[in-house]
Coordinates of C-alpha atoms in Angstrom, one line a residue:
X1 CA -29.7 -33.2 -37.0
X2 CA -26.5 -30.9 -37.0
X3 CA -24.4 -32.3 -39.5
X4 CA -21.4 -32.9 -36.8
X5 CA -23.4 -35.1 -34.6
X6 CA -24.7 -37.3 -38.0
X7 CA -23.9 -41.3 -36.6
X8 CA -21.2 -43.3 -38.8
X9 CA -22.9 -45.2 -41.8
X10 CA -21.4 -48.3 -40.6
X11 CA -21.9 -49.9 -37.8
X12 CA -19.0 -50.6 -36.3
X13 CA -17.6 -47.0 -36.3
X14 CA -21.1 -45.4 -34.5
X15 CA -19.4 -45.8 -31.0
X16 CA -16.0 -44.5 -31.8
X17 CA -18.4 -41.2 -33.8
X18 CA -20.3 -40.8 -31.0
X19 CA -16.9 -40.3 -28.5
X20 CA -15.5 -38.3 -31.5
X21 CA -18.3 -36.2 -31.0
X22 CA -18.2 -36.0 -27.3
X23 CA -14.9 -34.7 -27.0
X24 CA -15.4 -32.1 -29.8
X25 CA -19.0 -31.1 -27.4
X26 CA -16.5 -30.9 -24.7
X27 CA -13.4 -29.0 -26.2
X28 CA -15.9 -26.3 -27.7
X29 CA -17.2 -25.6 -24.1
X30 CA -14.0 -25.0 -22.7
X31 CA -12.8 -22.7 -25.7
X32 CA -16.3 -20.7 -24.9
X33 CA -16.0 -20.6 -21.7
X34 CA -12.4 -19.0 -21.9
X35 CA -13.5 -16.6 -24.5
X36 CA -15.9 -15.3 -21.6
X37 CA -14.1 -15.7 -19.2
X38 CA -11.3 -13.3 -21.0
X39 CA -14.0 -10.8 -22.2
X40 CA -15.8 -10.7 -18.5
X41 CA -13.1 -11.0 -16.1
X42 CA -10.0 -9.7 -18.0
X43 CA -10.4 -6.2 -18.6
X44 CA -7.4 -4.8 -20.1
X45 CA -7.9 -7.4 -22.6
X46 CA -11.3 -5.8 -23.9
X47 CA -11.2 -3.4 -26.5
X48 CA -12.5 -0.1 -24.8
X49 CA -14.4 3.2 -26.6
X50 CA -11.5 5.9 -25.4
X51 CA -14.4 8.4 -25.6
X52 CA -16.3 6.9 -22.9
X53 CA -15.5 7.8 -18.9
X54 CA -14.9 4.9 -16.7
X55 CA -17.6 4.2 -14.3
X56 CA -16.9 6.5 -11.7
X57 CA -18.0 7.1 -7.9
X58 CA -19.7 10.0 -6.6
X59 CA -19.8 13.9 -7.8
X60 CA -16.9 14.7 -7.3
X61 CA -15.4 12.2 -10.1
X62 CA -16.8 14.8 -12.5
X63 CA -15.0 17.6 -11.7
X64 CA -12.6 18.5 -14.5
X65 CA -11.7 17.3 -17.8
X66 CA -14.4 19.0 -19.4
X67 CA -14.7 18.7 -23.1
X68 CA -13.8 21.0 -25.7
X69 CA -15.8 21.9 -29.0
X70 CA -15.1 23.9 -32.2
X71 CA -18.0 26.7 -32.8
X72 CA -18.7 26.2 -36.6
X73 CA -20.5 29.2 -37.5
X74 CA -17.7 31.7 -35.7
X75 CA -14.7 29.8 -37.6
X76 CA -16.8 29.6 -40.8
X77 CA -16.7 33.4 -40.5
X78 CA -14.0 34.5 -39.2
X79 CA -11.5 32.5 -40.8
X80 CA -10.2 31.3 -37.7
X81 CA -10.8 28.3 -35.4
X82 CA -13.1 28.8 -32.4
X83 CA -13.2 26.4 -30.3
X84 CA -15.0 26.3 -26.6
X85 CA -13.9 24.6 -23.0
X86 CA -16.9 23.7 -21.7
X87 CA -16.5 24.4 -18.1
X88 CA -20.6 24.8 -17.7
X89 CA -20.7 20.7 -17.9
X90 CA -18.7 20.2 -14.5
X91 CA -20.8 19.1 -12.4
X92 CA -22.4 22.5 -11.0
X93 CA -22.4 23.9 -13.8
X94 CA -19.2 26.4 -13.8
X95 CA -15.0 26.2 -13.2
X96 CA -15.5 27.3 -9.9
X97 CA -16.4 23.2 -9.3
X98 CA -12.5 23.0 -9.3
X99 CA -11.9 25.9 -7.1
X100 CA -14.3 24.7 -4.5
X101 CA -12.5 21.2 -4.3
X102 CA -9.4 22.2 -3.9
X103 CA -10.4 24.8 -1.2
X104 CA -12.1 22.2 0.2
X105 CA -9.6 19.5 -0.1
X106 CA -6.7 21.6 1.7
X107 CA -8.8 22.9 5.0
X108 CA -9.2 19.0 5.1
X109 CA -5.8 18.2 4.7
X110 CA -5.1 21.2 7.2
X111 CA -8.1 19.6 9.9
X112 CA -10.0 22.8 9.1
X113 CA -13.0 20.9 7.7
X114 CA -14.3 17.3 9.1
X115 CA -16.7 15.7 6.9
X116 CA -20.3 15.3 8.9
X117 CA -19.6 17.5 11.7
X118 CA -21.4 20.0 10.9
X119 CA -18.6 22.1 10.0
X120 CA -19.4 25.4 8.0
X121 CA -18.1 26.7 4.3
X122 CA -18.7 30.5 4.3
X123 CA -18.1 32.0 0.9
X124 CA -19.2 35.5 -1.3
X125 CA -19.6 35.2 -4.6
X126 CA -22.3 36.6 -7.6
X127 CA -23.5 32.8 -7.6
X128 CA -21.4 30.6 -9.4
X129 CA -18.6 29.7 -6.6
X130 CA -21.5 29.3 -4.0
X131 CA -23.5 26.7 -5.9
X132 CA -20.4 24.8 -6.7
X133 CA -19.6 25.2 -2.8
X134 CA -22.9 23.9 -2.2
X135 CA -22.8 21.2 -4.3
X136 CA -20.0 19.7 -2.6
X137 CA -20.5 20.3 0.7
X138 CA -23.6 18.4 0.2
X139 CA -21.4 15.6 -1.3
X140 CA -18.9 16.1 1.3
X141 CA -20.7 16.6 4.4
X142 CA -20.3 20.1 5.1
X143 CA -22.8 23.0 4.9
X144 CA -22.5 25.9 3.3
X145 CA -23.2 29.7 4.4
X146 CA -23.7 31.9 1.1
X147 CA -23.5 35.6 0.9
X148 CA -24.3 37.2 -2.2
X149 CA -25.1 40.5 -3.9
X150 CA -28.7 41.0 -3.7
X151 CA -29.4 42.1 -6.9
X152 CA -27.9 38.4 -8.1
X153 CA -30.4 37.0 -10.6
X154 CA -32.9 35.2 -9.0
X155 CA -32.1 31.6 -10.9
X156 CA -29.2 31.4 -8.6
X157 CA -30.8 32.2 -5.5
X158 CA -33.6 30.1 -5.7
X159 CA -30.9 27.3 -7.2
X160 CA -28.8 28.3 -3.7
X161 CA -31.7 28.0 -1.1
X162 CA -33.4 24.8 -3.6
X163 CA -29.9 23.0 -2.5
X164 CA -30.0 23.7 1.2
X165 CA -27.4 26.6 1.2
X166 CA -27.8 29.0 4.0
X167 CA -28.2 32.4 1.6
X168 CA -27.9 35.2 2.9
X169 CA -28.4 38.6 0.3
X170 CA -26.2 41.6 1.2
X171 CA -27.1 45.1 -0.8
X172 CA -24.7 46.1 -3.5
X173 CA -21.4 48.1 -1.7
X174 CA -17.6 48.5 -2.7
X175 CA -15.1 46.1 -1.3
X176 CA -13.8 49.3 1.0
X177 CA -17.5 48.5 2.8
X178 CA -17.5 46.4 6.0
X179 CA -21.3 45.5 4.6
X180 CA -19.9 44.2 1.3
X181 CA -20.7 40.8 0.6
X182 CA -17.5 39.2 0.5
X183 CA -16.9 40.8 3.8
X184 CA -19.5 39.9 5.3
X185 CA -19.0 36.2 4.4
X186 CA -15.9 36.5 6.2
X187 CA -17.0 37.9 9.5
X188 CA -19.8 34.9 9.3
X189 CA -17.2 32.7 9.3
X190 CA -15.2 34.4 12.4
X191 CA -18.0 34.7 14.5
X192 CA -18.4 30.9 14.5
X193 CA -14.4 30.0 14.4
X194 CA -14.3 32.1 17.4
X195 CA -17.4 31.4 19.7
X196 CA -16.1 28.6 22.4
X197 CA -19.4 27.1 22.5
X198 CA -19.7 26.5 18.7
X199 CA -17.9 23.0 18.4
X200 CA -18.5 23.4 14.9
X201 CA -15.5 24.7 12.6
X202 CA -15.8 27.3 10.0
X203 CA -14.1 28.4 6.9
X204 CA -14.0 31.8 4.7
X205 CA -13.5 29.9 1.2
X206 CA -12.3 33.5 0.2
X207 CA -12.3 32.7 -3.9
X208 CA -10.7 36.1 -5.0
X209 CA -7.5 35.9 -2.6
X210 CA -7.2 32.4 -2.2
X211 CA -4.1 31.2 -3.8
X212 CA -5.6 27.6 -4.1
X213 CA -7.4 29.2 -7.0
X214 CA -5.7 29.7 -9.5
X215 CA -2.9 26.6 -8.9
X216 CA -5.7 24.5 -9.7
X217 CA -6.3 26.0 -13.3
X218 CA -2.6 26.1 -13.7
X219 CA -3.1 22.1 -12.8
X220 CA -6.0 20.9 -14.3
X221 CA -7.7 23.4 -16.8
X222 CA -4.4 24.8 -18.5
X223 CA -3.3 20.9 -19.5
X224 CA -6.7 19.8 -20.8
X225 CA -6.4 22.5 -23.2
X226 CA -3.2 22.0 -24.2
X227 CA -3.9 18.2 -24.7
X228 CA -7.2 19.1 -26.5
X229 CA -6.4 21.3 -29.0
X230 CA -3.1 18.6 -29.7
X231 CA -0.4 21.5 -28.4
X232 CA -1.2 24.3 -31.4
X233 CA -3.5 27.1 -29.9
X234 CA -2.5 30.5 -31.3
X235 CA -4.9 32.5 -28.4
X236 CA -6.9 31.8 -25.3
X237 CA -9.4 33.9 -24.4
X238 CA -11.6 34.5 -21.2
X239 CA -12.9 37.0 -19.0
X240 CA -11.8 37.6 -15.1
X241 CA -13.7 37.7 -12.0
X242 CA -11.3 36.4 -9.0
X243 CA -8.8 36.1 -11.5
X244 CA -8.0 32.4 -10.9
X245 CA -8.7 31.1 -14.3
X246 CA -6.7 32.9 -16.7
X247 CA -4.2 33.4 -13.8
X248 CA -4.0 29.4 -14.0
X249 CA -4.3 28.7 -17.7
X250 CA -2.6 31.5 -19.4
X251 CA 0.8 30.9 -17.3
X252 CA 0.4 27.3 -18.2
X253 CA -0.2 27.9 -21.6
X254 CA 2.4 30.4 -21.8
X255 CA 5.1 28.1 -20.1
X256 CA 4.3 26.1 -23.1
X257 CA 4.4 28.3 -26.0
X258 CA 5.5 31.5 -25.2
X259 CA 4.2 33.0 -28.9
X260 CA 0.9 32.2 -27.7
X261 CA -1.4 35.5 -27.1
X262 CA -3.5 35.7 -23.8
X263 CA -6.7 38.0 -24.5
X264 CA -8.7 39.3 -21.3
X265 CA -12.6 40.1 -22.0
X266 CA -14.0 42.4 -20.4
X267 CA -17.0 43.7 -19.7
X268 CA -18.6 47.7 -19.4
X269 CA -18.2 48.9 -16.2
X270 CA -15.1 46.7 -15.1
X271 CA -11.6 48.4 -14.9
X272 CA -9.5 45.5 -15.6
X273 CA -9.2 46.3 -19.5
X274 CA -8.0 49.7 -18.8
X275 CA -5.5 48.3 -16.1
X276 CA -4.2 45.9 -18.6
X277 CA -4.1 48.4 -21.9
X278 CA -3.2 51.9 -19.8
X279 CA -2.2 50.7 -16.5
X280 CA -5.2 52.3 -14.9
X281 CA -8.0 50.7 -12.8
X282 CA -10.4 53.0 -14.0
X283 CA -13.5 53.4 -16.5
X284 CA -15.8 56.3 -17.7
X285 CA -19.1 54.9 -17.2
X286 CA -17.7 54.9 -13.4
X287 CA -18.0 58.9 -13.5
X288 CA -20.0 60.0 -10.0
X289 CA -23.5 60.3 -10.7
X290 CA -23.6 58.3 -13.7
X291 CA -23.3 54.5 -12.2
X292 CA -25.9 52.5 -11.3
X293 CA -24.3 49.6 -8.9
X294 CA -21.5 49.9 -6.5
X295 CA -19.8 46.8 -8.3
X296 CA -19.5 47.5 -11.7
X297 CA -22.4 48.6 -14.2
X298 CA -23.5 46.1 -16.5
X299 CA -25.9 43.6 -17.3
X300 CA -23.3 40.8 -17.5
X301 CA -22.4 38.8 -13.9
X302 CA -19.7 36.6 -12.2
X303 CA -17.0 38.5 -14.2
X304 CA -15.5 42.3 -14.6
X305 CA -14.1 44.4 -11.0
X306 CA -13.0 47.7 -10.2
X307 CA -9.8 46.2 -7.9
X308 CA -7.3 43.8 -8.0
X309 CA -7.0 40.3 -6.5
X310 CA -4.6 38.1 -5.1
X311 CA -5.3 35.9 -8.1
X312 CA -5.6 38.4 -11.1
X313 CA -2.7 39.6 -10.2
X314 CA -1.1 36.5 -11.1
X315 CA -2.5 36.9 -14.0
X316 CA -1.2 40.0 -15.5
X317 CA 2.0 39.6 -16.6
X318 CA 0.9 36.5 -18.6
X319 CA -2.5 38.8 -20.2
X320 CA -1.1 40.1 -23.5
X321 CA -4.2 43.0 -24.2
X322 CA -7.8 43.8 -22.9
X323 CA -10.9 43.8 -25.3
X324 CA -13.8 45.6 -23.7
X325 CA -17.1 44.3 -24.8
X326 CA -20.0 46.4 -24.4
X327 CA -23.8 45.1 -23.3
X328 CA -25.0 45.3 -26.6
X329 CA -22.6 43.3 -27.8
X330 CA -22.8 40.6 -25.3
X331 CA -26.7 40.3 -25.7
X332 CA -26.1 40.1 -29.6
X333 CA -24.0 37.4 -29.3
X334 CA -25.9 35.1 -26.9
X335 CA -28.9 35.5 -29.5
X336 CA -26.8 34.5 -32.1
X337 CA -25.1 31.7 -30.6
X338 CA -28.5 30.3 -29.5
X339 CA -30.0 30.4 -32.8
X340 CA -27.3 29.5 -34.7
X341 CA -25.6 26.9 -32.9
X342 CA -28.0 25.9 -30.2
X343 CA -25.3 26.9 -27.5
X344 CA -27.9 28.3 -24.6
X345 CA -24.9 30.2 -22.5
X346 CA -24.7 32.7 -19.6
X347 CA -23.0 36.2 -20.4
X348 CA -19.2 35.1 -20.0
X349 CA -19.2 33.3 -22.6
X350 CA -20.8 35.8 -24.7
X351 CA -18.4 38.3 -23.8
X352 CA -15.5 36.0 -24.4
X353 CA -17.0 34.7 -27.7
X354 CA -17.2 38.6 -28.8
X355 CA -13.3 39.0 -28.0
X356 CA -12.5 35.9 -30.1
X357 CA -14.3 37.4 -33.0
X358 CA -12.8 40.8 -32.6
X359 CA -9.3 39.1 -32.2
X360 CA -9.9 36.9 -35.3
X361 CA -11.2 39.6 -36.8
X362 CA -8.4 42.0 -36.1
X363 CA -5.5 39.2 -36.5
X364 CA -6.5 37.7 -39.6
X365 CA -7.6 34.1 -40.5
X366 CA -5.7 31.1 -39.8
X367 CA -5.8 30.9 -35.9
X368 CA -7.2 28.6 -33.3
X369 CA -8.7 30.6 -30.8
X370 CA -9.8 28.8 -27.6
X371 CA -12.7 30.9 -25.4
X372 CA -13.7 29.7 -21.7
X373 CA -17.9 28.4 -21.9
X374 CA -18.3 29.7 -18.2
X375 CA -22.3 28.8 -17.0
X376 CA -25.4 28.2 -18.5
X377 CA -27.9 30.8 -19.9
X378 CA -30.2 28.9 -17.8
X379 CA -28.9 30.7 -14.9
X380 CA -29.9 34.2 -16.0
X381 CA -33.0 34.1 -17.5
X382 CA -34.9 36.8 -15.6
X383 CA -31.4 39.2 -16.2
X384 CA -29.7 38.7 -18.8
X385 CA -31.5 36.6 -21.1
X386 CA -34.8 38.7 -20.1
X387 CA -32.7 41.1 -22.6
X388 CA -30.8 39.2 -25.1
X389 CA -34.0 37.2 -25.9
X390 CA -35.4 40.4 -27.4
X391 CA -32.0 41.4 -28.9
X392 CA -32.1 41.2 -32.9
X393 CA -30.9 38.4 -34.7
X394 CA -27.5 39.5 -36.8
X395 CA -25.5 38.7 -39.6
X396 CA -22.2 37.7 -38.0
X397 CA -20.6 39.2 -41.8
X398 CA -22.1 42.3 -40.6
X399 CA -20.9 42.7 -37.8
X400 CA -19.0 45.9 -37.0
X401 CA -16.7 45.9 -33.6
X402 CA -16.7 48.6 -31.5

């Protein structure tokens, strides 16, 4: 027997034990059932893991406050802190989950779009934007009309049609080309906005000059790295290809610590590091009869342009200097990064991991350095990685910039 229900050796006392006994039975109920009640039914009085998200409803909870993660083997070697914003782990897989949302968002709010009426999003994009925009238009009850370049790797085309987007592949032309694909998005879109018998309404999401773009990384993305890296970042780093996110985060960051340096990456083939550092949209492998596409010639996609956007423009003034990063370099460092860190990532965040290392490089130790971790290598497998898989493994020590 438990020692606290023992009966009274004498006699006399076993009845007054036994309600002695009763009581405490009773009193220890009603303190257990407090306790759970407190634990179960009182929240804010539970002691809660701050690392852990809330329970949360639906995809679009997701979007946004991605985490951020120091690269070890970069800041061993360079002296520098190197830290990544993984925007590949929004939903989607890319930043352009928060661009779609708040395109989406303000046609709502504007009665442009009405969920599960068969309304239309039409969009042009290399991939990214048009997965994210048929993500949540799946989510969201809308359905989404994508026109891309046709040589876009097939990963994203098969993950476009595999999701129910209407895809639609356009051959490789300049902007200045009514056949280009971002034009041709657009014309999708008016021929349904303006047929009477179409009841249906219909957007062009227009990414590159849609000033929705970069607001929303001057809202969102720009103040989870701030708060992240605790308010002391010495560089941020990314490449463009509307121009919205280091439009956004750079005149953020910048607002908050005007020392702060804003880097652009760029790739081969693009003209926005010449526009930056000479003030001329213009590059040499873009001499006639020497380039390949009508876009911009280079292995890496989703970021680099030969024109300027609404939203890079907003970026400009904020972008301190231009590294160009060539292919090779790009390949080199997606091998490495897989081997050495186990970070399997699509070409923009190669490039931009190459211009942290030539800034730290160049700057000197001591720096945190915060790159953008665009997409997943698992979207360009049969492109780009069908390339940097066979690249050579290097000595980051050894490395040599260009």
């Amino acid at each position: 027997m438990y020692p606290i229900l023992r009966p009274c050796r004498r006699d006399a006392c076993n009845l007054h034990c036994m309600s002695s006994n009763i009581r405490f039975l009773v009193a220890a109920a009603a303190l257990v059932a407090v306790s759970y009640s407190l634990w179960n039914l009182d929240p804010p009085r539970r002691k809660k893991n701050p690392l852990l998200r809330p329970k949360t409803r639906g995809v679009v909870s997701l979007i946004g406050n991605t985490p951020l993660i120091e690269i070890p083997s970069l800041s061993k070697l360079t002296g520098c802190k190197i830290y990544a914003k993984l925007e590949l782990m929004n939903p989607a897989g890319s930043a352009k989950d928060r661009v779609a949302l708040a395109i989406i968002r303000e046609n709502e709010k504007l009665g442009k779009l009405v969920p599960h009426n068969g309304d239309l999003i039409f969009e042009g994009t290399s991939g990214s934007t048009g997965i994210s925009f048929t993500v949540l238009a799946n989510a969201l009850g809308y359905k989404a009309h994508i026109c891309l370049p046709s040589d876009t790797s097939p990963e994203k085309i098969q993950l476009l049609t595999s999701l129910g987007a209407v895809v639609e592949p356009v051959k490789p032309a300049p902007i200045v080309d009514p056949e280009q694909y971002t034009n041709m998005a657009r014309r999708r879109a008016e021929e349904v906005a303006n047929n009477p018998e179409d009841k249906r309404n219909a957007i062009f999401a227009d990414q590159f000059e849609n000033d929705f773009n970069w607001r929303i990384h001057y809202a969102t993305t720009g103040p989870e790295i701030w708060e992240q890296m605790d308010h002391d970042i010495d560089f941020f780093i990314t490449g463009s290809g509307t121009g919205g996110t280091i439009a956004g985060v750079s005149r953020f960051l910048k607002e908050k610590n005007k020392a702060l340096k804003v880097v652009l990456a760029d790739p081969q083939g693009s003209g926005l590091a010449n526009r930056i550092n000479y003030g001329v949209m213009y590059d040499s492998v873009e001499k006639e009869g020497t380039r390949r596409r009508h876009q911009v010639d280079t292995v890496i996609e989703g970021v680099g342009l030969n024109r300027l956007t609404w939203n890079f423009q907003h970026a400009e003034k904020y972008i301190d200097y231009a590294e160009r990063v060539t292919d090779e370099e790009a390949l080199l460092m997606a091998k490495y990064l897989s081997v050495n860190e186990g970070l399997f990532w699509g070409p923009s965040a190669a490039i931009n991991c190459v211009a942290a290392v030539k800034a730290a490089l160049q700057h000197g130790p001591g720096h945190n350095i915060v790159v953008i971790a665009c997409d997943s290598g698992a979207r360009h497998l049969l492109k780009f990685w069908k390339n940097a898989a066979d690249a050579p493994i290097f000595k980051l020590e050894d490395y040599n910039p260009k």
